[in-house]
Every structure is written in structure tokens, then in C-alpha cells.
CSV table of C-alpha atoms and ligand atoms in Angstrom, one decimal:
chain,number,residue,atom,x,y,z
A,1,MET,CA,-11.1,3.5,-14.4
A,2,LYS,CA,-10.0,1.7,-17.5
A,3,ASN,CA,-6.4,2.4,-18.2
A,4,ASN,CA,-4.1,2.6,-21.1
A,5,GLN,CA,-0.9,2.6,-19.1
A,6,ASP,CA,1.0,-0.3,-20.5
A,7,ASN,CA,4.1,1.8,-21.0
A,8,LYS,CA,3.8,3.6,-17.6
A,9,LEU,CA,5.7,2.3,-14.6
A,10,GLY,CA,5.5,2.9,-10.9
A,11,LEU,CA,8.8,2.9,-9.0
A,12,TYR,CA,8.6,1.7,-5.4
A,13,ILE,CA,11.6,2.3,-3.1
A,14,HIS,CA,11.6,0.2,0.0
A,15,ILE,CA,13.3,1.8,3.0
A,16,PRO,CA,13.7,-1.1,5.3
A,17,PHE,CA,14.5,0.7,8.5
A,18,CYS,CA,12.3,1.5,11.5
A,19,ARG,CA,13.3,3.0,14.9
A,20,GLU,CA,11.8,0.0,16.7
A,21,LYS,CA,9.5,-2.8,15.7
A,22,CYS,CA,5.7,-2.3,16.4
A,23,ASP,CA,4.0,-5.3,18.1
A,24,TYR,CA,1.5,-5.7,15.3
A,25,CYS,CA,3.9,-5.4,12.4
A,26,SER,CA,4.5,-8.4,10.1
A,27,PHE,CA,6.2,-6.4,7.4
A,28,TYR,CA,9.9,-6.8,6.7
A,29,SER,CA,11.8,-4.0,8.5
A,30,VAL,CA,15.1,-3.6,10.3
A,31,PRO,CA,14.8,-2.0,13.8
A,32,LEU,CA,17.6,0.5,14.2
A,33,ILE,CA,17.4,0.2,18.0
A,34,ASN,CA,19.6,-2.9,17.5
A,35,TYR,CA,22.4,-0.7,16.2
A,36,ARG,CA,24.6,1.8,18.1
A,37,SER,CA,23.1,5.2,17.6
A,38,ASN,CA,26.1,6.7,15.9
A,39,TYR,CA,26.1,3.9,13.4
A,40,CYS,CA,22.4,4.4,12.3
A,41,ASN,CA,23.0,7.2,9.8
A,42,GLU,CA,26.0,5.3,8.5
A,43,ILE,CA,24.0,2.1,7.8
A,44,ILE,CA,21.3,4.2,6.1
A,45,ASN,CA,24.0,5.8,3.9
A,46,ASP,CA,25.5,2.4,3.1
A,47,PHE,CA,22.1,1.1,2.2
A,48,ILE,CA,21.5,4.1,-0.1
A,49,ASP,CA,24.9,3.5,-1.9
A,50,ILE,CA,23.7,0.0,-2.8
A,51,LEU,CA,20.1,1.1,-3.6
A,52,LEU,CA,21.6,3.5,-6.2
A,53,ILE,CA,23.6,0.7,-7.8
A,54,GLU,CA,20.4,-1.4,-8.0
A,55,LEU,CA,18.4,1.5,-9.5
A,56,GLU,CA,21.1,2.2,-12.1
A,57,GLU,CA,21.6,-1.4,-13.1
A,58,ARG,CA,18.0,-2.4,-13.3
A,59,SER,CA,17.0,0.8,-15.2
A,60,THR,CA,18.4,-0.6,-18.5
A,61,GLY,CA,15.8,-3.5,-18.5
A,62,LEU,CA,13.1,-0.9,-17.8
A,63,SER,CA,14.0,1.6,-20.6
A,64,ASN,CA,10.8,0.8,-22.5
A,65,TYR,CA,8.7,2.4,-19.6
A,66,ILE,CA,8.0,5.9,-18.5
A,67,ALA,CA,8.0,6.2,-14.7
A,68,ASP,CA,5.0,8.3,-13.6
A,69,THR,CA,5.0,7.5,-9.9
A,70,VAL,CA,7.8,7.1,-7.3
A,71,TYR,CA,6.7,5.8,-3.9
A,72,PHE,CA,9.0,5.8,-0.8
A,73,GLY,CA,7.5,3.1,1.5
A,74,GLY,CA,8.8,1.0,4.3
A,75,GLY,CA,9.8,0.6,7.0
A,76,THR,CA,10.0,4.3,7.8
A,77,PRO,CA,11.1,6.4,4.8
A,78,SER,CA,10.9,9.6,6.8
A,79,LEU,CA,14.0,8.4,8.7
A,80,LEU,CA,15.9,9.6,5.6
A,81,ASN,CA,16.9,13.2,5.7
A,82,PRO,CA,16.3,15.4,2.6
A,83,THR,CA,19.9,14.9,1.4
A,84,GLN,CA,19.3,11.2,1.4
A,85,ILE,CA,16.0,11.3,-0.4
A,86,GLY,CA,17.6,13.8,-2.8
A,87,ARG,CA,20.4,11.3,-3.7
A,88,ILE,CA,17.8,8.7,-4.5
A,89,LEU,CA,15.6,11.0,-6.6
A,90,ASN,CA,18.7,12.3,-8.5
A,91,THR,CA,19.5,8.7,-9.5
A,92,VAL,CA,15.9,8.0,-10.5
A,93,ASN,CA,15.8,11.1,-12.6
A,94,ARG,CA,19.1,10.3,-14.2
A,95,PHE,CA,18.5,6.7,-15.2
A,96,PHE,CA,14.8,6.4,-15.8
A,97,LYS,CA,12.6,8.0,-18.4
A,98,MET,CA,10.3,10.1,-16.3
A,99,ASP,CA,6.8,11.5,-16.9
A,100,LYS,CA,6.6,15.3,-16.9
A,101,MET,CA,4.6,15.4,-13.6
A,102,PRO,CA,5.4,12.2,-11.6
A,103,GLU,CA,3.4,11.5,-8.5
A,104,ILE,CA,6.2,11.3,-5.7
A,105,THR,CA,5.1,10.0,-2.4
A,106,VAL,CA,6.9,9.7,1.0
A,107,GLU,CA,5.5,7.9,4.0
A,108,CYS,CA,6.2,9.8,7.2
A,109,ASN,CA,5.9,8.9,10.9
A,110,PRO,CA,4.7,11.6,13.3
A,111,GLY,CA,8.0,11.5,15.2
A,112,ASP,CA,10.0,12.5,12.1
A,113,PHE,CA,7.6,15.2,11.0
A,114,SER,CA,8.7,18.8,10.8
A,115,ILE,CA,7.6,21.7,8.5
A,116,LYS,CA,11.3,22.2,7.6
A,117,LYS,CA,11.7,18.6,6.6
A,118,LEU,CA,8.5,18.6,4.6
A,119,LYS,CA,9.6,21.8,2.8
A,120,GLU,CA,12.9,20.3,1.9
A,121,TYR,CA,11.2,17.1,0.6
A,122,GLN,CA,8.9,19.3,-1.4
A,123,GLU,CA,11.8,21.1,-3.0
A,124,LEU,CA,13.0,17.8,-4.2
A,125,GLY,CA,9.8,17.1,-6.0
A,126,VAL,CA,7.8,15.2,-3.3
A,127,ASN,CA,4.1,16.1,-3.9
A,128,ARG,CA,2.3,13.6,-1.7
A,129,VAL,CA,3.0,12.8,2.0
A,130,VAL,CA,1.4,10.0,3.9
A,131,LEU,CA,1.3,10.7,7.6
A,132,GLY,CA,1.2,7.4,9.6
A,133,VAL,CA,-1.3,8.5,12.3
A,134,GLN,CA,-2.6,5.0,12.9
A,135,THR,CA,-4.4,6.1,16.1
A,136,MET,CA,-4.5,9.2,18.2
A,137,ASN,CA,-6.0,7.4,21.1
A,138,ALA,CA,-3.3,6.7,23.7
A,139,LYS,CA,-4.9,3.6,25.1
A,140,LEU,CA,-5.2,2.0,21.6
A,141,HIS,CA,-1.8,3.2,20.6
A,142,SER,CA,-0.3,1.2,23.4
A,143,ALA,CA,-2.7,-1.7,22.9
A,144,ILE,CA,-1.1,-2.4,19.5
A,145,GLY,CA,2.4,-1.7,20.8
A,146,ARG,CA,3.0,1.1,18.2
A,147,SER,CA,6.6,2.2,18.6
A,148,ALA,CA,6.3,5.5,16.6
A,149,ASP,CA,5.3,8.6,18.4
A,150,ILE,CA,1.6,9.3,18.8
A,151,CYS,CA,0.2,12.0,16.5
A,152,THR,CA,-1.0,15.1,18.3
A,153,ASP,CA,-3.8,17.6,17.3
A,154,ARG,CA,-1.1,20.2,16.8
A,155,LEU,CA,0.9,18.0,14.4
A,156,LEU,CA,-2.2,17.2,12.5
A,157,SER,CA,-3.1,20.8,12.1
A,158,ASP,CA,0.5,21.7,11.0
A,159,PHE,CA,0.4,19.0,8.4
A,160,ALA,CA,-3.0,20.1,7.2
A,161,GLY,CA,-1.8,23.7,6.8
A,162,PHE,CA,1.3,22.7,4.7
A,163,PRO,CA,0.6,24.0,1.2
A,164,ASP,CA,0.8,22.4,-2.3
A,165,ILE,CA,1.1,18.8,-1.4
A,166,VAL,CA,-1.5,16.0,-1.3
A,167,HIS,CA,-2.1,15.3,2.3
A,168,CYS,CA,-2.6,11.6,3.0
A,169,ILE,CA,-3.4,10.0,6.4
A,170,ASP,CA,-3.1,6.3,7.4
A,171,ILE,CA,-5.2,5.1,10.3
A,172,ILE,CA,-5.8,1.6,11.7
A,173,ILE,CA,-9.3,0.5,12.6
A,174,GLY,CA,-10.5,-2.6,14.5
A,175,ILE,CA,-8.0,-2.4,17.3
A,176,PRO,CA,-8.7,-4.7,20.3
A,177,GLY,CA,-10.6,-2.5,22.8
A,178,GLN,CA,-11.8,0.0,20.2
A,179,ALA,CA,-15.4,0.9,20.7
A,180,GLY,CA,-17.6,2.5,18.0
A,181,ASN,CA,-17.5,5.8,19.9
A,182,ASP,CA,-13.6,5.7,20.0
A,183,LEU,CA,-13.6,5.2,16.2
A,184,LEU,CA,-16.1,8.0,15.5
A,185,LYS,CA,-14.1,10.4,17.6
A,186,GLU,CA,-11.0,9.7,15.6
A,187,LEU,CA,-12.8,9.9,12.3
A,188,ASN,CA,-14.2,13.3,13.4
A,189,GLU,CA,-10.8,14.5,14.4
A,190,ILE,CA,-9.3,13.5,11.1
A,191,THR,CA,-12.0,14.6,8.6
A,192,CYS,CA,-12.3,18.1,10.0
A,193,TYR,CA,-9.1,19.0,8.3
A,194,GLY,CA,-10.3,18.0,4.8
A,195,PHE,CA,-7.3,15.7,4.0
A,196,GLU,CA,-7.4,14.7,0.4
A,197,HIS,CA,-6.7,11.0,1.0
A,198,ILE,CA,-7.3,8.6,3.9
A,199,SER,CA,-6.4,5.0,4.2
A,200,ALA,CA,-8.1,3.1,7.0
A,201,TYR,CA,-6.6,-0.3,7.3
A,202,THR,CA,-8.4,-3.0,9.4
A,203,LEU,CA,-5.9,-4.3,11.9
A,204,SER,CA,-4.7,-7.8,10.9
A,205,ILE,CA,-3.3,-9.8,13.9
A,206,GLU,CA,-0.7,-12.1,12.3
A,207,GLN,CA,0.5,-15.2,14.1
A,208,ASN,CA,4.2,-14.2,13.9
A,209,THR,CA,3.7,-11.0,15.8
A,210,PRO,CA,4.1,-10.1,19.5
A,211,LEU,CA,0.5,-8.7,19.4
A,212,TYR,CA,-0.8,-12.2,18.6
A,213,LYS,CA,0.8,-13.5,21.8
A,214,ARG,CA,-1.4,-11.3,23.9
A,215,TYR,CA,-4.5,-11.1,21.7
A,216,ILE,CA,-5.8,-14.0,19.6
A,217,PRO,CA,-8.7,-12.9,17.4
A,218,ASP,CA,-11.9,-14.8,17.8
A,219,ARG,CA,-15.3,-14.7,16.0
A,220,ASP,CA,-16.6,-11.8,18.2
A,221,PHE,CA,-13.5,-9.8,17.4
A,222,ASN,CA,-14.0,-10.4,13.6
A,223,ASP,CA,-17.6,-9.3,13.9
A,224,LEU,CA,-16.6,-6.2,15.7
A,225,GLN,CA,-14.0,-5.4,13.1
A,226,ARG,CA,-16.7,-5.8,10.4
A,227,GLU,CA,-19.0,-3.4,12.2
A,228,LEU,CA,-16.2,-0.8,12.6
A,229,LEU,CA,-15.4,-1.2,8.9
A,230,GLU,CA,-19.0,-0.5,8.0
A,231,THR,CA,-19.0,2.6,10.3
A,232,THR,CA,-15.8,3.8,8.6
A,233,ILE,CA,-17.1,3.3,5.0
A,234,ASP,CA,-20.4,5.1,5.8
A,235,TYR,CA,-18.7,7.9,7.6
A,236,PHE,CA,-16.2,8.7,4.9
A,237,ILE,CA,-18.8,8.4,2.1
A,238,ASN,CA,-21.1,10.8,4.0
A,239,ALA,CA,-18.1,13.2,4.4
A,240,GLY,CA,-17.7,13.4,0.6
A,241,TYR,CA,-14.9,10.9,0.1
A,242,ILE,CA,-14.9,8.3,-2.7
A,243,HIS,CA,-14.5,4.9,-1.3
A,244,TYR,CA,-12.4,3.5,-4.2
A,245,GLU,CA,-10.7,0.5,-2.5
A,246,VAL,CA,-11.7,-1.5,0.5
A,247,SER,CA,-9.4,0.5,2.8
A,248,ASN,CA,-8.9,3.7,0.8
A,249,TYR,CA,-10.9,6.9,0.5
A,250,ALA,CA,-10.1,10.0,-1.6
A,251,LEU,CA,-11.6,13.3,-2.4
A,252,PRO,CA,-12.3,13.4,-6.2
A,253,LEU,CA,-9.1,13.1,-8.3
A,254,TYR,CA,-6.9,12.4,-5.3
A,255,GLU,CA,-6.7,8.6,-5.5
A,256,SER,CA,-3.2,7.2,-5.2
A,257,LYS,CA,-2.0,6.7,-8.7
A,258,HIS,CA,0.8,4.5,-7.5
A,259,ASN,CA,-1.2,2.2,-5.3
A,260,LEU,CA,-3.8,1.7,-8.0
A,261,LYS,CA,-1.1,0.0,-10.1
A,262,TYR,CA,-1.0,-2.8,-7.6
A,263,TRP,CA,-4.7,-3.4,-7.8
A,264,MET,CA,-5.0,-2.9,-11.5
A,265,PHE,CA,-2.1,-5.0,-12.7
A,266,ILE,CA,-0.3,-2.0,-14.1
A,267,PRO,CA,3.5,-2.3,-14.2
A,268,TYR,CA,5.7,-1.3,-11.2
A,269,ALA,CA,9.3,-2.0,-10.2
A,270,GLY,CA,10.3,-2.3,-6.5
A,271,PHE,CA,13.8,-1.6,-5.2
A,272,GLY,CA,15.4,-2.5,-1.9
A,273,PRO,CA,15.1,-5.7,0.2
A,274,GLY,CA,11.6,-7.1,0.3
A,275,ALA,CA,10.3,-5.1,-2.7
A,276,HIS,CA,8.1,-6.7,-5.3
A,277,SER,CA,7.9,-5.9,-9.0
A,278,PHE,CA,5.6,-6.6,-11.9
A,279,TYR,CA,6.6,-5.7,-15.5
A,280,ASN,CA,6.9,-7.2,-18.9
A,281,GLY,CA,4.1,-9.5,-17.8
A,282,GLU,CA,6.3,-11.1,-15.1
A,283,ARG,CA,6.7,-10.9,-11.4
A,284,PHE,CA,9.9,-10.5,-9.4
A,285,TYR,CA,10.9,-9.9,-5.8
A,286,ASN,CA,13.9,-9.0,-3.7
A,287,PRO,CA,14.2,-11.4,-0.7
A,288,ASN,CA,13.6,-9.9,2.8
A,289,SER,CA,17.2,-9.7,3.8
A,290,ILE,CA,19.3,-6.6,4.3
A,291,GLU,CA,22.3,-8.9,4.8
A,292,LYS,CA,21.9,-10.4,1.3
A,293,TYR,CA,21.2,-7.0,-0.1
A,294,PHE,CA,24.5,-5.7,1.3
A,295,LYS,CA,26.4,-8.8,0.4
A,296,TYR,CA,25.3,-9.0,-3.2
A,297,LYS,CA,25.4,-5.2,-3.7
A,298,GLY,CA,21.6,-5.0,-4.4
A,299,ARG,CA,21.7,-7.8,-7.0
A,300,ILE,CA,19.2,-10.1,-5.4
A,301,LEU,CA,16.3,-9.9,-7.8
A,302,GLN,CA,14.5,-13.2,-8.2
A,303,LYS,CA,11.8,-14.2,-10.7
A,304,ASP,CA,8.5,-15.2,-9.2
A,305,GLU,CA,7.4,-18.1,-11.3
A,306,ARG,CA,3.6,-18.0,-11.8
A,307,THR,CA,1.1,-20.5,-13.2
A,308,LYS,CA,-1.9,-19.3,-15.0
A,309,ASN,CA,-4.0,-20.3,-12.0
A,310,SER,CA,-1.9,-18.2,-9.6
A,311,GLU,CA,-2.3,-15.2,-12.0
A,312,ILE,CA,-6.1,-15.6,-11.9
A,313,VAL,CA,-6.0,-15.8,-8.1
A,314,GLU,CA,-3.9,-12.7,-7.9
A,315,TYR,CA,-6.1,-10.8,-10.4
A,316,ILE,CA,-9.2,-11.6,-8.4
A,317,LEU,CA,-7.6,-10.9,-5.0
A,318,SER,CA,-6.3,-7.4,-6.1
A,319,GLY,CA,-9.0,-6.3,-8.5
A,320,LEU,CA,-12.0,-7.0,-6.4
A,321,ARG,CA,-10.6,-4.8,-3.6
A,322,LEU,CA,-11.5,-1.9,-5.8
A,323,SER,CA,-15.0,-0.5,-5.6
A,324,TYR,CA,-15.0,-0.3,-9.3
A,325,GLY,CA,-14.5,-4.1,-9.4
A,326,ILE,CA,-13.0,-5.9,-12.4
A,327,SER,CA,-13.5,-5.6,-16.1
A,328,LEU,CA,-13.7,-8.9,-17.8
A,329,THR,CA,-12.2,-7.3,-20.9
A,330,ASP,CA,-9.2,-6.2,-18.8
A,331,PHE,CA,-9.0,-9.7,-17.3
A,332,LYS,CA,-8.7,-11.1,-20.9
A,333,ASN,CA,-6.2,-8.5,-22.0
A,334,LYS,CA,-4.0,-8.8,-18.9
A,335,LEU,CA,-4.1,-12.6,-18.4
A,336,GLN,CA,-4.5,-13.6,-22.1
A,337,ILE,CA,-7.5,-15.9,-21.3
A,338,ILE,CA,-11.2,-15.4,-21.0
A,339,VAL,CA,-12.7,-15.8,-17.6
A,340,PRO,CA,-13.1,-19.5,-16.9
A,341,ASP,CA,-16.7,-20.7,-16.9
A,342,LYS,CA,-16.5,-22.0,-13.4
A,343,LEU,CA,-15.4,-18.6,-12.1
A,344,TYR,CA,-18.1,-16.8,-14.0
A,345,GLU,CA,-20.7,-19.3,-12.6
A,346,LYS,CA,-19.4,-18.3,-9.1
A,347,PHE,CA,-20.0,-14.6,-9.9
A,348,ILE,CA,-23.6,-15.4,-10.9
A,349,GLU,CA,-24.1,-17.5,-7.7
A,350,LEU,CA,-22.7,-14.6,-5.6
A,351,LYS,CA,-24.9,-12.2,-7.4
A,352,ALA,CA,-27.9,-14.3,-6.5
A,353,ARG,CA,-26.8,-14.2,-2.9
A,354,ASP,CA,-26.7,-10.3,-3.2
A,355,PHE,CA,-22.9,-10.2,-2.7
A,356,MET,CA,-22.0,-9.1,-6.3
A,357,ASN,CA,-23.1,-6.9,-9.1
A,358,ILE,CA,-22.6,-7.9,-12.7
A,359,GLU,CA,-23.2,-5.0,-15.1
A,360,GLU,CA,-22.9,-4.8,-18.9
A,361,SER,CA,-21.3,-1.5,-20.0
A,362,ASN,CA,-19.7,-0.4,-23.3
A,363,ASN,CA,-19.2,-3.9,-24.6
A,364,ASP,CA,-17.6,-4.9,-21.3
A,365,THR,CA,-18.8,-6.7,-18.2
A,366,ILE,CA,-18.0,-5.2,-14.8
A,367,VAL,CA,-18.0,-7.5,-11.7
A,368,ARG,CA,-17.9,-5.8,-8.3
A,369,PHE,CA,-18.9,-6.5,-4.7
A,370,THR,CA,-22.1,-5.1,-3.3
A,371,LYS,CA,-21.9,-3.3,0.0
A,372,SER,CA,-22.7,-6.5,1.9
A,373,GLY,CA,-20.2,-8.4,-0.3
A,374,PHE,CA,-17.5,-5.9,0.7
A,375,PHE,CA,-18.0,-6.7,4.4
A,376,GLN,CA,-17.4,-10.4,3.8
A,377,MET,CA,-14.8,-9.9,1.2
A,378,ASP,CA,-12.1,-12.3,2.5
A,379,GLY,CA,-14.5,-15.3,2.8
A,380,LEU,CA,-16.1,-14.6,-0.6
A,381,ILE,CA,-12.8,-14.2,-2.4
A,382,TYR,CA,-11.7,-17.5,-0.9
A,383,GLU,CA,-14.9,-19.1,-2.3
A,384,MET,CA,-14.0,-17.7,-5.8
A,385,VAL,CA,-10.3,-18.6,-5.8
A,386,GLU,CA,-10.2,-22.0,-4.0
A,387,MET,CA,-10.9,-23.8,-7.3
A,388,PHE,CA,-7.6,-22.4,-8.6
A,389,LEU,CA,-5.4,-23.2,-5.6
B,1,LIG,S1,6.8,1.7,11.8
B,1,LIG,FE1,5.5,0.6,10.3
B,1,LIG,S2,6.9,-0.8,9.2
B,1,LIG,FE2,8.0,0.0,11.1
B,1,LIG,S3,7.6,-1.6,12.6
B,1,LIG,FE3,6.0,-0.1,12.8
B,1,LIG,S4,4.3,-0.8,11.5
B,1,LIG,FE4,6.1,-1.9,10.9
């Protein structure tokens, strides 16, 4: 998974709207339920007007790159009708140098799904759709306070039968009340369709969410989540998927090119409130505020000042999520320093504890978690990076 993609760029378009807020969600999004219904489409159109300004203006500083991925994330991008997605893609195509066959992804909630809509997205160039299933178990769906509609078997089968796109599914595992059998039932339901890509995110219960008010995770819950993660990894590997990132599984050649950029320190530019960027060796972000975004006509980009230590932390945090692990040559090329001795000593210590593999290959050293290391990833990464905090 070495790359030579320094002149390639991922474009991330953040659509900050959702119908309602889910109880577990700590991402930035604007619930449209707070607006009068006849104003919702208007606010989305106003947002797109500004997004187009941001895309056009920032494209000049990115003219040395070729965009090979476009990712509509959120929020809920599928709230946008095909005309709205088309306006954005027209601007992207007009102002950015594009790869011949860019990967173009749209996240879609079950409530917005229709074959007609998907067909129209596809005609615009969308070639990857991520269906946010999360859970098909009604009890668990309500346990996490998911506002989007529950995904039905019929919908899943319609999605699976839609031709000539990469079918991606997002699910959540480790929900309070989820037993091993519940999980296996869902994994069976999903894998029988042969979807090319599956993301199975372990639920994170953040303090600033309504879910935390009714469920505070304890040690038992963390152990249960670890067991369910283990079940999930084994299940998908046995089903023929490549487990390429801690939460991501793909049939061969169907990994998300766009998301790999985040974990591999490959340049990407994010647009819309709350979006992050990394290019020309620097990091930037747009603050989480639709009000500021409107007020300053999309001109809210801030530079995220980094120290060398914070770059090391970030490299370790992202790179070790990949099953491939990190290449120490890549570390040196991207961060312009060799791996500090104290960090390398930590790798050796974790290898002795059977949590890491260190392999020499093609004049490079590859460091990656073992299976048992993966299950304790958060704690082990903390052990590695605390010396740089
Ligand atoms: S739909 Fe997604 S982004 Fe929106 S509130 Fe729910 S979890 Fe958050």
C-alpha cells in the first residue's frame, strides 16, 4: 500500500444538514427539524450557493493537484436532490483538475433512498454509495436514538441490485443491549448480499451526547465492545473481506480510496463548515459554524498550527489504524524526520508483549498491530504517543 500520490487530492464536501439529531451523534450537523419545512430546501440552496464560492475561490491554491476522489459526507448528503449534487459536481469539474476516473462517493440515509434518486446521482458521475444502515434491529435502533429511518430487508435488496456502483454499507457495533447473537444475525443479513465495502464502527458514547445521559459506559461495556469487535473481524475475514482498517472491510480492490487518504497522510481538501484539510504539508479547518459560513460567504478557513510532536501523534493515530500498519520510510518522507529512538523502543517493547509486528521488507520497516494489539488499540496508541503530548 505504498503510494506515490503526492500530486493527487481528495475533495471532501461536508453537507452539514440532518433531518434530526441522533442521540449518539457528536459530529457537527444542523438539524433541519428546527426550521420551518418550507424553508429547508431554501436553506440547503443558500448553503450550496456559498459552497460553490468556497470551491471556486480555494481551487486556485490547489491547482498543483489532480483531484481523484470526491466524497459527499455529513450530516446527511442524501438530503440533496440530484440537481443540487449536480450543481456542486459541475463546479468541481469546472474549477479543479480532475483525474480521468475519479471515485465519487455519496453517503445516503435509508429514508432518502430511492432507485430513481440513485440513478440520477449515477448519471452525474457518482460511482460509490454508502448506505447508512447502522442497525436493522428495531430495539437497538431505538436504544441509540437513531433519527434516520430503519433499513428494511427490501431496501437492502433494492440497493444490492442497483448496477454499476460500488455498494458500501455502514453499520454500528457495540450498542448497549446488543448480544453476540444480535450481531451475528445482522452480519448474516448484510453479507448475504455481497456488498463490496462494509464499515463497522464501534459505538463511541461521547460525553456531550444525549445517549451519554442514559448510558455511561463502564469496564464491562468496554469488554463487551471488544468481544463484538473480535466477532466482527473474524466474521468478515471468513466471509472473504479484507480487513484493511480497524473498522473497514472490503472485497479485493474495493477499499475506499478517499478514506485511505486520511489514514495515509495523502492530501485532501475539505469544504463546508466543519471540514478539515491537509495539503502542501499543512493542515486547515473550517470552524463548526453554519452561521459563520453564511456570514463570511464560505471564507472561514483557518490554519491548524502543528508542532512536530503533534504531527508524530497524528501519524501514529491514523497510520496504525490500518492493518498494513506504517512504513518507517513513509514516516520519514512525510514528516521529514526519522522515527525518534524512544518511539522505536516502544515498538520493540510492544512486540515483546505480542501486540506489534515489526517486519523488514524491501529496505523498509513495517510496523503494525497484531490481532491482539488491534483489540487494545486505543490504550496501546496512548502508550506510544503520550511521550509526545
Ligand atoms: S444522521 Fe448521522 S450526522 Fe446526522 S445526526 Fe445522525 S449520526 Fe449524526
